[in-house]
CSV table of C-alpha atoms in Angstrom, one decimal:
chain,number,residue,atom,x,y,z
A,1,UNK,CA,-1.8,-9.3,6.1
A,2,UNK,CA,-5.5,-9.0,5.3
A,3,UNK,CA,-6.7,-7.2,2.0
A,4,UNK,CA,-10.3,-6.9,1.6
A,5,UNK,CA,-12.3,-6.0,-2.0
A,6,UNK,CA,-15.7,-3.9,-0.3
A,7,UNK,CA,-18.6,-4.7,-2.5
A,8,UNK,CA,-21.9,-2.9,-0.4
A,9,UNK,CA,-24.7,-5.4,-0.5
A,10,UNK,CA,-28.2,-3.8,-1.2
A,11,UNK,CA,-29.3,-0.7,1.1
A,12,UNK,CA,-31.5,-1.3,4.1
A,13,UNK,CA,-35.0,0.0,4.8
A,14,UNK,CA,-34.0,2.8,6.9
A,15,UNK,CA,-34.1,6.4,5.0
A,16,UNK,CA,-30.7,8.0,4.8
A,17,UNK,CA,-29.9,10.7,8.0
A,18,UNK,CA,-28.4,14.3,6.7
A,19,UNK,CA,-25.5,14.2,5.9
A,20,UNK,CA,-22.1,16.6,6.7
A,21,UNK,CA,-20.4,18.2,4.5
A,22,UNK,CA,-18.6,15.1,2.2
A,23,UNK,CA,-15.3,15.4,3.2
A,24,UNK,CA,-11.9,16.5,1.4
A,25,UNK,CA,-9.3,13.9,0.6
A,26,UNK,CA,-6.0,15.7,-0.8
A,27,UNK,CA,-4.6,12.7,-1.6
A,28,UNK,CA,-7.5,11.3,-3.9
A,29,UNK,CA,-9.3,14.1,-4.9
A,30,UNK,CA,-12.5,12.5,-6.3
A,31,UNK,CA,-13.2,9.0,-5.2
A,32,UNK,CA,-17.1,9.1,-6.0
A,33,UNK,CA,-16.1,8.9,-10.0
A,34,UNK,CA,-12.7,6.5,-9.6
A,35,UNK,CA,-15.6,4.3,-8.1
A,36,UNK,CA,-13.2,4.2,-4.4
A,37,UNK,CA,-16.6,5.9,-3.0
A,38,UNK,CA,-20.5,4.6,-3.8
A,39,UNK,CA,-23.6,6.2,-2.9
A,40,UNK,CA,-25.1,3.1,-0.6
A,41,UNK,CA,-28.5,3.1,1.8
A,42,UNK,CA,-25.7,1.0,4.1
A,43,UNK,CA,-24.9,2.8,8.1
A,44,UNK,CA,-21.3,3.3,8.6
A,45,UNK,CA,-20.0,-0.3,10.9
A,46,UNK,CA,-17.9,1.7,12.4
A,47,UNK,CA,-20.5,5.2,13.0
A,48,UNK,CA,-23.4,3.5,12.8
A,49,UNK,CA,-24.5,6.3,10.4
A,50,UNK,CA,-25.9,6.0,7.3
A,51,UNK,CA,-24.7,9.4,5.4
A,52,UNK,CA,-25.9,7.4,1.3
A,53,UNK,CA,-22.2,6.6,1.2
A,54,UNK,CA,-19.3,4.1,1.6
A,55,UNK,CA,-16.3,3.4,0.9
A,56,UNK,CA,-15.6,0.2,-2.0
A,57,UNK,CA,-11.9,-0.2,-2.4
A,58,UNK,CA,-9.4,-2.5,-0.1
A,59,UNK,CA,-7.9,-3.1,3.0
A,60,UNK,CA,-5.3,-3.9,4.6
A,61,UNK,CA,-5.2,-5.1,8.5
A,62,UNK,CA,-2.4,-6.7,10.2
A,63,UNK,CA,-5.5,-9.2,12.2
A,64,UNK,CA,-9.3,-10.0,11.4
A,65,UNK,CA,-11.6,-7.4,12.0
A,66,UNK,CA,-15.4,-6.9,11.7
A,67,UNK,CA,-16.1,-6.1,7.7
A,68,UNK,CA,-18.8,-3.7,7.3
A,69,UNK,CA,-18.9,-0.5,5.3
A,70,UNK,CA,-17.3,2.5,6.6
A,71,UNK,CA,-18.2,6.2,5.2
A,72,UNK,CA,-16.2,8.1,4.6
A,73,UNK,CA,-15.6,10.8,7.1
A,74,UNK,CA,-14.9,7.4,9.4
A,75,UNK,CA,-12.3,7.4,6.6
A,76,UNK,CA,-11.3,11.0,6.5
A,77,UNK,CA,-10.7,11.6,9.8
A,78,UNK,CA,-8.9,8.3,10.9
A,79,UNK,CA,-11.6,7.2,12.8
A,80,UNK,CA,-11.3,3.6,10.8
A,81,UNK,CA,-7.7,3.3,10.5
A,82,UNK,CA,-7.3,4.2,14.6
A,83,UNK,CA,-10.3,1.6,16.2
A,84,UNK,CA,-9.9,-0.8,13.5
A,85,UNK,CA,-6.2,-1.4,13.3
A,86,UNK,CA,-6.8,-1.1,9.0
A,87,UNK,CA,-5.0,0.8,6.6
A,88,UNK,CA,-6.1,1.6,3.0
A,89,UNK,CA,-3.2,2.1,0.3
A,90,UNK,CA,-0.1,0.2,0.9
A,91,UNK,CA,2.1,3.0,0.2
A,92,UNK,CA,4.8,0.2,-0.7
A,93,UNK,CA,8.9,0.9,-0.4
A,94,UNK,CA,9.8,3.1,-2.7
A,95,UNK,CA,8.4,5.8,-1.4
A,96,UNK,CA,11.4,8.7,-1.6
A,97,UNK,CA,13.3,9.3,1.6
A,98,UNK,CA,12.1,13.4,1.0
A,99,UNK,CA,8.3,12.9,1.8
A,100,UNK,CA,7.3,13.4,4.8
A,101,UNK,CA,5.9,10.0,7.2
A,102,UNK,CA,2.6,12.5,8.0
A,103,UNK,CA,2.1,12.7,4.5
A,104,UNK,CA,2.5,8.2,4.0
A,105,UNK,CA,0.2,8.5,7.1
A,106,UNK,CA,-2.0,10.6,5.3
A,107,UNK,CA,-1.9,8.7,3.0
A,108,UNK,CA,-2.6,4.7,4.9
A,109,UNK,CA,-5.2,6.2,7.5
A,110,UNK,CA,-7.0,8.8,6.1
A,111,UNK,CA,-7.4,9.4,1.8
A,112,UNK,CA,-9.3,5.5,0.3
A,113,UNK,CA,-7.4,3.3,-1.7
A,114,UNK,CA,-8.2,2.3,-5.1
A,115,UNK,CA,-8.5,-0.9,-7.3
A,116,UNK,CA,-6.0,-3.0,-8.8
A,117,UNK,CA,-5.4,-5.8,-10.8
A,118,UNK,CA,-1.9,-6.2,-9.0
A,119,UNK,CA,-0.6,-4.6,-6.2
A,120,UNK,CA,-1.9,-1.2,-6.4
A,121,UNK,CA,1.0,1.2,-5.0
A,122,UNK,CA,0.6,5.6,-4.4
A,123,UNK,CA,3.5,7.2,-6.7
A,124,UNK,CA,4.4,10.4,-5.1
A,125,UNK,CA,6.0,13.9,-7.2
A,126,UNK,CA,8.2,17.1,-5.3
A,127,UNK,CA,8.7,15.4,-2.3
A,128,UNK,CA,4.8,14.4,-1.3
A,129,UNK,CA,2.0,12.0,-2.6
A,130,UNK,CA,1.0,12.5,-5.7
A,131,UNK,CA,-3.0,12.6,-6.2
A,132,UNK,CA,-4.8,9.7,-7.3
A,133,UNK,CA,-7.1,11.0,-10.2
A,134,UNK,CA,-8.5,7.9,-12.1
A,135,UNK,CA,-7.8,5.1,-14.4
A,136,UNK,CA,-7.0,4.2,-17.9
A,137,UNK,CA,-7.9,1.1,-19.8
A,138,UNK,CA,-6.1,0.3,-23.3
A,139,UNK,CA,-4.0,-2.5,-25.3
A,140,UNK,CA,-5.4,-4.9,-21.8
A,141,UNK,CA,-4.2,-2.8,-19.5
A,142,UNK,CA,-5.3,-0.5,-16.8
A,143,UNK,CA,-3.2,2.8,-16.0
A,144,UNK,CA,-3.6,4.7,-13.0
A,145,UNK,CA,-3.1,7.9,-13.3
A,146,UNK,CA,-1.9,10.3,-10.3
A,147,UNK,CA,-1.1,14.1,-10.9
A,148,UNK,CA,1.7,15.5,-8.4
A,149,UNK,CA,0.3,17.7,-6.4
A,150,UNK,CA,2.7,21.0,-6.7
A,151,UNK,CA,4.0,20.7,-10.0
A,152,UNK,CA,0.9,19.4,-11.9
A,153,UNK,CA,3.1,16.9,-13.3
A,154,UNK,CA,1.4,13.6,-14.6
A,155,UNK,CA,2.1,10.0,-13.7
A,156,UNK,CA,0.8,6.2,-14.6
A,157,UNK,CA,2.1,3.2,-13.6
A,158,UNK,CA,0.3,-0.1,-15.6
A,159,UNK,CA,-0.7,-3.1,-15.0
A,160,UNK,CA,-0.9,-6.2,-17.2
A,161,UNK,CA,-1.4,-9.3,-17.3
């Protein structure tokens, strides 16, 4: 499986288009705050629109695909995953049995991933995927923070060199 990290280049000279309402991502509620989506004037490589935002997180693909920035709308509606055969998160092998497949599909195919020092993975609680809320750095380690979407408990794992 190939992995690319998307870092947008400078915006082109064309003006931005009026954007539809920003998509909601239940499993990554604020991808602008976490840096997985950033402001950019680049057009989406899939739909061609210049809505002012592009994805900067990881992309997992079985085969090579045409690289280029992807907009949050093509991620949210599943078009990017479906048409390009890509995923945005590796859910890992420790998924609890009670987590439905539709949740895993939502996380891998319609939720922006996040960049990590080592292999990123999602956390689960209450039979569901937790919501990624960001990172915290301390003592040379990065904690990847999640919150249960049902009971609100905080969850985290760390990267260490």
